[in-house]
XYZ file of C-alpha atoms in Angstrom:
98
model
C 10.298 11.810 11.484
C 6.975 10.108 10.787
C 5.123 12.595 12.995
C 6.423 15.544 10.976
C 5.164 13.995 7.738
C 1.796 13.191 9.291
C 1.460 16.768 10.527
C 2.059 18.089 7.024
C -0.596 15.771 5.583
C -3.423 16.382 8.062
C -4.272 19.966 7.049
C -4.602 19.407 3.296
C -6.347 16.063 3.875
C -8.973 17.706 6.105
C -9.574 20.435 3.538
C -9.852 17.864 0.738
C -12.172 15.658 2.816
C -14.422 18.639 3.551
C -14.460 19.617 -0.117
C -15.301 16.053 -1.160
C -18.131 15.924 1.369
C -19.549 19.259 0.180
C -19.370 18.109 -3.455
C -21.156 14.854 -2.589
C -23.913 16.773 -0.788
C -24.253 19.208 -3.696
C -24.443 16.283 -6.118
C -27.295 14.820 -4.101
C -29.178 18.089 -3.655
C -28.643 19.795 -7.029
C -28.259 16.916 -9.477
C -30.436 14.420 -7.557
C -27.736 11.744 -7.573
C -29.139 8.832 -5.562
C -27.034 7.842 -2.574
C -27.181 4.084 -2.211
C -25.014 2.325 0.292
C -23.375 3.099 3.569
C -22.489 6.760 4.140
C -19.874 5.847 6.748
C -18.148 3.520 4.282
C -18.127 6.290 1.667
C -16.634 8.698 4.208
C -13.984 6.140 5.152
C -13.108 5.573 1.499
C -12.902 9.324 0.917
C -10.631 9.738 3.950
C -8.294 6.933 2.834
C -8.191 8.362 -0.698
C -7.404 11.885 0.508
C -4.662 10.652 2.846
C -3.077 8.607 0.071
C -3.208 11.440 -2.466
C -1.708 13.963 -0.056
C 0.942 11.388 0.913
C 1.974 11.020 -2.732
C 2.217 14.805 -2.977
C 4.379 14.930 0.149
C 6.614 12.167 -1.223
C 7.099 14.062 -4.489
C 7.880 17.298 -2.653
C 10.388 15.460 -0.469
C 12.211 13.867 -3.410
C 12.454 17.001 -5.561
C 14.437 20.196 -5.121
C 12.691 22.649 -7.445
C 9.154 23.402 -8.516
C 9.889 22.278 -12.074
C 11.107 18.895 -10.844
C 7.983 18.534 -8.708
C 5.712 19.355 -11.667
C 7.429 16.807 -13.901
C 7.397 14.163 -11.163
C 3.713 14.720 -10.434
C 2.956 14.493 -14.156
C 4.881 11.211 -14.340
C 2.893 9.838 -11.380
C -0.579 11.184 -12.189
C -0.718 10.371 -15.907
C -0.206 6.597 -15.531
C -2.728 6.583 -12.687
C -5.331 8.290 -14.881
C -4.610 6.167 -17.940
C -4.625 2.882 -16.007
C -7.724 3.760 -13.977
C -10.111 3.080 -16.841
C -11.147 6.734 -17.147
C -9.858 7.218 -20.698
C -9.611 3.621 -21.896
C -11.884 0.771 -20.822
C -10.037 -1.733 -18.666
C -11.333 -4.557 -20.874
C -9.363 -3.125 -23.835
C -6.057 -3.105 -21.949
C -3.600 -5.988 -22.292
C -3.713 -8.604 -19.552
C -0.253 -7.758 -18.202
C -1.325 -4.163 -17.499
């Protein structure tokens, strides 16, 4: 069973990894974003992130029966992740228990 799930994740993860790599290269070339640090470590982090994101998507699609249920479930997963990431609200302003 685990091999079937892994096979469903590999394709989208490869596409997402390629897209992330292209966007990083374009950021360096077009916007002159300095690349400081280890490129291999960045690639490893990108790969782990893409595998985890596609795994969450596969989990949601496994637990839901309809497209509407999947959209609501993904909203309920993604919104707390965005809010608690510090993107919209500084982490320093959040309560300690969060």
